[in-house]
XYZ file of C-alpha atoms in Angstrom:
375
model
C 0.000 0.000 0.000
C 1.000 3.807 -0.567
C 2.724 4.935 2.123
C -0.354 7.275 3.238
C -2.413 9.186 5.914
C -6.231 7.941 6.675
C -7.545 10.682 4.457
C -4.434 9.621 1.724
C -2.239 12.199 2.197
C 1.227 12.290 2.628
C 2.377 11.614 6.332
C 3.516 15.526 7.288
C 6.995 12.796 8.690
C 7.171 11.687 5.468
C 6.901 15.082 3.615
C 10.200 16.966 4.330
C 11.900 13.888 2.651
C 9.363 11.879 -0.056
C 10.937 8.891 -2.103
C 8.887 9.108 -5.161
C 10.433 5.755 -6.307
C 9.429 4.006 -3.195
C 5.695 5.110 -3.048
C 5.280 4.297 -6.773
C 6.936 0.766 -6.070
C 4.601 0.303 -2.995
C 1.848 1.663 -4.970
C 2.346 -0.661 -7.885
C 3.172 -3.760 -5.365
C -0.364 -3.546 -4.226
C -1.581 -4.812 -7.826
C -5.125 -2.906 -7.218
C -4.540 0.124 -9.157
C -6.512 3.474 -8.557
C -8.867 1.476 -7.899
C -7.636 -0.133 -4.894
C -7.208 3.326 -3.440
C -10.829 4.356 -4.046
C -11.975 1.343 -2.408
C -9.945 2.062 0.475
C -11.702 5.500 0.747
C -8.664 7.629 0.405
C -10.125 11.448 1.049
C -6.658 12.897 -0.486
C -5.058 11.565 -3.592
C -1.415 10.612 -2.475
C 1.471 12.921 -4.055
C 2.353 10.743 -6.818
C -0.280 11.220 -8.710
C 0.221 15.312 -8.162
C 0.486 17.279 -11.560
C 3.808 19.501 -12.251
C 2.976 22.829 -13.431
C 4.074 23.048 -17.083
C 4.383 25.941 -19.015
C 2.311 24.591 -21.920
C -1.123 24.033 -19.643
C -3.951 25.622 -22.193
C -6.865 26.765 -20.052
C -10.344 24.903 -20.537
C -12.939 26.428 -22.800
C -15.811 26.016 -20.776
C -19.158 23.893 -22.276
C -20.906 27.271 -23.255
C -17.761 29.371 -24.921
C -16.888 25.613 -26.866
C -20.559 25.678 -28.901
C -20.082 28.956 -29.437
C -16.628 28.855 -31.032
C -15.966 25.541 -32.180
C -18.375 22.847 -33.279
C -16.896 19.024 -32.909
C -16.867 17.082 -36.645
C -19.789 14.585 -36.418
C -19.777 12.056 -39.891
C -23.041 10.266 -40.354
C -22.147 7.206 -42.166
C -25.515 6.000 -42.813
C -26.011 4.482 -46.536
C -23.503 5.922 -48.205
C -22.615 2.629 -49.992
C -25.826 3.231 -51.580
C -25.503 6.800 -52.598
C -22.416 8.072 -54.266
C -23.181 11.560 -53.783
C -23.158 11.473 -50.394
C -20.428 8.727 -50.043
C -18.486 11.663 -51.868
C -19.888 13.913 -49.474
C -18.621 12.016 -46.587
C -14.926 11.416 -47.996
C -15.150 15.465 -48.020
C -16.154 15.521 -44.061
C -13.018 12.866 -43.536
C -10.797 14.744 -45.359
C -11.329 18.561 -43.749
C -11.518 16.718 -40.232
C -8.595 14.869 -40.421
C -6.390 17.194 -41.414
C -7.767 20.309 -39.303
C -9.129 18.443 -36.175
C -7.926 14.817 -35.962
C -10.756 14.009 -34.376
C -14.294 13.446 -35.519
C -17.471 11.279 -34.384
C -19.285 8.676 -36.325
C -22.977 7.857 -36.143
C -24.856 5.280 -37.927
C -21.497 2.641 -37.811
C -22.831 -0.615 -38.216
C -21.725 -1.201 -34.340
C -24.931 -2.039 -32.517
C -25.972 -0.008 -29.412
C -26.220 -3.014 -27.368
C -22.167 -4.704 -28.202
C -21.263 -1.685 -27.240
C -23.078 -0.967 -24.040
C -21.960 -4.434 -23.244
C -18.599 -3.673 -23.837
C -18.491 -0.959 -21.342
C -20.401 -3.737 -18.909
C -17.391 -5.845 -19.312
C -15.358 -3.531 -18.097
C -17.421 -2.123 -15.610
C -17.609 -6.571 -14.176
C -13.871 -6.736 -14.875
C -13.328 -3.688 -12.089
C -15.690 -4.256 -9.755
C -14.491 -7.337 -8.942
C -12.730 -7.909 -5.423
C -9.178 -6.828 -5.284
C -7.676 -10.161 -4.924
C -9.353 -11.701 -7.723
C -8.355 -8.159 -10.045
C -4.262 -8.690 -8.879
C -4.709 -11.808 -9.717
C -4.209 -10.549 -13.830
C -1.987 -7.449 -12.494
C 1.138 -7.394 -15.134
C 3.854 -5.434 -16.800
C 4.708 -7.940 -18.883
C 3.096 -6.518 -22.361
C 3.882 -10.146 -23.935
C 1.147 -11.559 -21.796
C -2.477 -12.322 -23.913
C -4.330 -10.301 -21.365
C -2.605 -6.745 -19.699
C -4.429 -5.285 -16.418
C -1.943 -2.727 -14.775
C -2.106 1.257 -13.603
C -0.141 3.477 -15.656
C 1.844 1.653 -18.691
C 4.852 4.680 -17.714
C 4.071 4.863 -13.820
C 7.455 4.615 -13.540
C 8.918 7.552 -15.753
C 5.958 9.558 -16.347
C 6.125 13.294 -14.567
C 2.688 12.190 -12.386
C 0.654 9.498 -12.530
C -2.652 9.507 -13.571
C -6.134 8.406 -11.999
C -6.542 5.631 -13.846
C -6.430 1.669 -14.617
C -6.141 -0.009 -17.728
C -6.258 -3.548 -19.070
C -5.853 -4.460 -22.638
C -5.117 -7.225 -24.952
C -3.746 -7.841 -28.947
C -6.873 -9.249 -30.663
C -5.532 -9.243 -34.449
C -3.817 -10.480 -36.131
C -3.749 -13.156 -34.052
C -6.889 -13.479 -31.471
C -6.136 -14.288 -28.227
C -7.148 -17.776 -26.843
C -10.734 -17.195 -25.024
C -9.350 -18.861 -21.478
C -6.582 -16.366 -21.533
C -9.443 -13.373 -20.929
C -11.245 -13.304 -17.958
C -14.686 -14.149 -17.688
C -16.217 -11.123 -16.435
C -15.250 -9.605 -20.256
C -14.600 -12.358 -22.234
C -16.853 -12.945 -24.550
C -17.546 -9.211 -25.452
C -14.280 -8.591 -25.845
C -14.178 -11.273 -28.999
C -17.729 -9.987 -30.057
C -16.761 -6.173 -29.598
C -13.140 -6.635 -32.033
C -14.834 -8.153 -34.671
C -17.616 -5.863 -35.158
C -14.586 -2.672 -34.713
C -12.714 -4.639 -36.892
C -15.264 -4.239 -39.581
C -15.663 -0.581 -38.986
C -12.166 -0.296 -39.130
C -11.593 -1.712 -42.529
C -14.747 0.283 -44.166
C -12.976 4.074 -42.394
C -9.332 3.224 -44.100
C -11.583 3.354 -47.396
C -13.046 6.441 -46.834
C -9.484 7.496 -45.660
C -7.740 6.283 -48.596
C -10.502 7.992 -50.850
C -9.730 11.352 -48.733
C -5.921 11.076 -49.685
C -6.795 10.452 -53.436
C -5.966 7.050 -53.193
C -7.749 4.001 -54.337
C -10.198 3.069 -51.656
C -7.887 -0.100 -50.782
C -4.683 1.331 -49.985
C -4.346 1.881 -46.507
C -5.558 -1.940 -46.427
C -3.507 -3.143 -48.919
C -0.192 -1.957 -46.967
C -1.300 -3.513 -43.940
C -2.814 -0.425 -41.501
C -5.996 -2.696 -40.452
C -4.543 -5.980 -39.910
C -3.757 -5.241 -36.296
C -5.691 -4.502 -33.439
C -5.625 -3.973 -30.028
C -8.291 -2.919 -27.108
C -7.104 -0.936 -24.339
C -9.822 -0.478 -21.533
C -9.452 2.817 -19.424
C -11.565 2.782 -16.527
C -11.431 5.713 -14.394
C -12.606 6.112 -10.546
C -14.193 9.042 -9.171
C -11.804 11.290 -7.871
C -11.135 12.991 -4.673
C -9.776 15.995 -6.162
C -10.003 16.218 -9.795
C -7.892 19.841 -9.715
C -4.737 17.777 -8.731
C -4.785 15.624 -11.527
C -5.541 14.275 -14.950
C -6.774 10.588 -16.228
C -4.570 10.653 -18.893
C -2.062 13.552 -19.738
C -1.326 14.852 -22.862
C -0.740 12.899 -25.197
C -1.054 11.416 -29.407
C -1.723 7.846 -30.470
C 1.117 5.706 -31.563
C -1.001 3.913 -34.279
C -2.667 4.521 -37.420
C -6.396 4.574 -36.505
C -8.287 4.717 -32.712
C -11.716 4.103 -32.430
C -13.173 4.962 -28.911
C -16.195 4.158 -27.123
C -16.941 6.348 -23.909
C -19.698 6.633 -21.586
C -22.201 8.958 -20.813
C -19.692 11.112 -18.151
C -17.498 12.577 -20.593
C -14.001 13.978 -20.022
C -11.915 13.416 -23.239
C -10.800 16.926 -24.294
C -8.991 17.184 -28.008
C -6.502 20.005 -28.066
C -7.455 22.450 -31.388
C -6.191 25.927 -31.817
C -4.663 26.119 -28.617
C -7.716 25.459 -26.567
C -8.988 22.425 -25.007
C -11.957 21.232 -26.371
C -14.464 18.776 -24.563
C -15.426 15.971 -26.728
C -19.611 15.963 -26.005
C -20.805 12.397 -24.997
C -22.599 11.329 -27.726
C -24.720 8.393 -27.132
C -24.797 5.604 -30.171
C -21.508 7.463 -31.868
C -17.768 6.309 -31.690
C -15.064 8.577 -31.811
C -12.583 8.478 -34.208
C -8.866 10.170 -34.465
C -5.856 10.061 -36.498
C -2.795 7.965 -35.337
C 1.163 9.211 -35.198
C 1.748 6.656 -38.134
C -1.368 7.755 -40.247
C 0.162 11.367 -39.893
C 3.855 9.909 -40.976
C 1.816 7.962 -43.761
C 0.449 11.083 -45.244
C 3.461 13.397 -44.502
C 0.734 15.787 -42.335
C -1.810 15.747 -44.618
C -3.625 14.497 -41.286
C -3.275 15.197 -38.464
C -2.469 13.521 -35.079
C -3.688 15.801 -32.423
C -2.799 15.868 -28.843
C -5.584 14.886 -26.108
C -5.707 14.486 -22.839
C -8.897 13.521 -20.139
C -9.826 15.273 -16.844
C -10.205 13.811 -13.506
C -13.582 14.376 -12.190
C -16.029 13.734 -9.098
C -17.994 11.799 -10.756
C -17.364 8.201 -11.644
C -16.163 5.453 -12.381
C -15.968 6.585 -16.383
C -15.016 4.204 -18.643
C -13.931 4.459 -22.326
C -12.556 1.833 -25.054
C -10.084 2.712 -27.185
C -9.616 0.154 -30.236
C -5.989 1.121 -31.382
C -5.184 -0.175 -35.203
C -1.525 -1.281 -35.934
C 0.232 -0.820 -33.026
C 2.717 -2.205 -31.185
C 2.892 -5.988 -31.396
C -0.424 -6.361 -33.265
C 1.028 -4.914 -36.412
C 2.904 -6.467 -39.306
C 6.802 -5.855 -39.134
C 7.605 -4.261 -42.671
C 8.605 -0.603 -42.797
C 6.124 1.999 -43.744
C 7.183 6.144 -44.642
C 5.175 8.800 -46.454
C 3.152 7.738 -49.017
C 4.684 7.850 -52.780
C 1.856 9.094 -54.220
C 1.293 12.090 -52.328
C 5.038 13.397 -52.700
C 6.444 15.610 -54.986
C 9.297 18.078 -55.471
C 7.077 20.438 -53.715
C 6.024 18.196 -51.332
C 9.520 15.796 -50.256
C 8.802 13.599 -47.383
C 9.205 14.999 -43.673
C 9.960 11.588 -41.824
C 12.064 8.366 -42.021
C 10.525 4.916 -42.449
C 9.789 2.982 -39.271
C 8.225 0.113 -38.181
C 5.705 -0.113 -36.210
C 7.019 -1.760 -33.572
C 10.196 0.123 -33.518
C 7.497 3.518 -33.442
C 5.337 1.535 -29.754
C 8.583 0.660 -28.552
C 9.819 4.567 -28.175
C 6.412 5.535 -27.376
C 6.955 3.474 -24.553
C 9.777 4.253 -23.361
C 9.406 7.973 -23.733
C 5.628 7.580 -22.158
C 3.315 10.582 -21.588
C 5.377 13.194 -21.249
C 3.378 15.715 -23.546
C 5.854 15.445 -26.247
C 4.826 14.281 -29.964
C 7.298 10.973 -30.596
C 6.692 12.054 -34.219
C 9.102 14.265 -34.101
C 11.836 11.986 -33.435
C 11.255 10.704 -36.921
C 11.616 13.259 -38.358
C 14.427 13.629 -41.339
């Protein structure tokens, strides 16, 4: 256990000479997570999980002054295999918000209402289950079929954030059922195949945005790896004091997110954070580090981050495409077809392995790992 008051705070013996290495160590030993600290009924959140001020902090726009200034992309994908107009219509909407906000939601999927509220279920089961039986599938060894830890970078990250995570590769190579727990098992096979599906059907319409033939994201391999990361996020004590995940882009080529009803993802666009409205029935969609390096920033990867708040537990479901281990090995750089003399490409080939295995090591730190590709 943290090395804390009652109430969670820092002992005031303790203060004058905190080891931040031991209470994240103790911390992590516990194998409970935030969680485990809720459920303990901490008052205070211990220091480790304090924010540094940063220069860079952009003040919130508040729910009012966002409607009024910006309005947040929303795609209806309904029947546009049926209508080329409007399928030509859509590509449009993909194109302008992928390259201005990286971010956009999607009604009208395919993805039924009730896989989905199912999948949040599952998560909801896998969490509320008693500590002992949750540290039972505690692990920081990411070669493991099924992940459950706090804080991938608790370790090396500036704070930690309020917030638990378990995920698990499902493509290319599906993970044996027995290796997921039971509380989410079978949504979690259920829930991949129908975002696989979506999945393939948005790298069309991406391809088509790029000028490309509607194939050609899946052609050089951007769908054929998956995985599911499961954020679930407690209430928090004091929500000012911290974040549930800092600053930070995806290290993949496509995430598709499912989030609840509480809200809290904020998308950073023109210098102001910008809540992302719950949005019930729609999936959120944003461009990947690698998509950007695909199409040498004709899209964009935009930063995001999500707020700590009173209210809880939230939980969200981010389906990350070609990251990491789930993604085939061979090299991919800008896009030949959308270079020229005028346009020369702005980063190096990588893998994407080689890209998850910096992102890793470099963690959260609110710093694009894009730019250390860059030629």
């Amino acid at each position: 256990m943290v090395a804390t008051a009652g109430d969670g705070s820092v002992p005031v013996a303790t203060q004058a000479k905190y080891d931040r290495t031991t209470e994240l160590k103790a911390f992590d030993a516990t194998k409970t997570g935030v969680k485990g600290l809720v459920d303990a009924g901490v008052a205070a959140i211990p220091r480790i999980f304090h924010l540094q001020p940063t220069p860079d902090n952009f003040d919130p726009i508040s729910d009012g002054e966002s409607e009024t200034h910006f309005s947040f992309p929303v795609i209806d994908l309904g029947g546009i295999n049926e209508n080329p107009v409007r399928r030509k219509e859509v590509v449009g909407e993909v194109r302008e918000a992928s390259a201005t906000w990286g971010f956009f939601q999607v009604t009208n999927h395919g993805v039924a209402p009730s896989v989905m509220e199912e999948m949040m279920e599952g998560v909801r089961r896998f969490h509320d289950q008693d500590g002992e039986v949750r540290s039972q599938w505690y692990t920081r060894d990411l070669a493991k079929p099924f992940v459950y830890n706090t804080n991938f970078d608790l370790f090396t990250a500036p704070a930690a954030n309020w917030r638990d995570t378990f995920h698990c590769v499902m493509a290319p190579k599906p993970p044996n059922p027995e290796d997921l727990p039971s509380p989410c098992r079978d949504i979690l096979m259920e829930y991949s195949k129908e975002v696989m599906k979506l999945g393939s059907y948005l790298f069309e319409l991406m391809s088509e945005a790029l000028g490309l033939n509607p194939n050609h994201l899946k052609d050089i391999g951007c769908a054929e790896g998956l995985a599911i990361l499961c954020h679930y996020y407690p209430a928090c004590p004091q929500p000012e004091l911290t974040l549930g995940a800092t600053k930070h882009s995806d290290d993949d080529f496509l995430t598709v997110l499912l989030q609840d009803r509480i809200g809290g993802l904020q998308v950073l666009h023109q210098n102001h954070w910008i809540d992302v409205p719950p949005n019930p029935g729609a999936l959120v969609v944003n461009i990947g580090d690698l998509l950007q390096l695909l199409s040498n920033d004709k899209f964009k990867s935009v930063e995001h981050r999500v707020v700590a708040n009173h209210a809880g537990p939230r939980v969200s479901v981010a389906s990350f495409f070609g990251s990491g281990v789930a993604a085939v090995s061979r090299p991919f750089g800008p896009i030949k077809e959308l270079l020229s003399e005028d346009n020369p490409p702005k980063y190096r080939e990588t893998t994407p392995q080689e890209y998850s295995a910096y992102f890793l090591v470099k963690g959260l730190d609110g710093i694009s790992a894009l730019s250390h590709f860059k030629l």
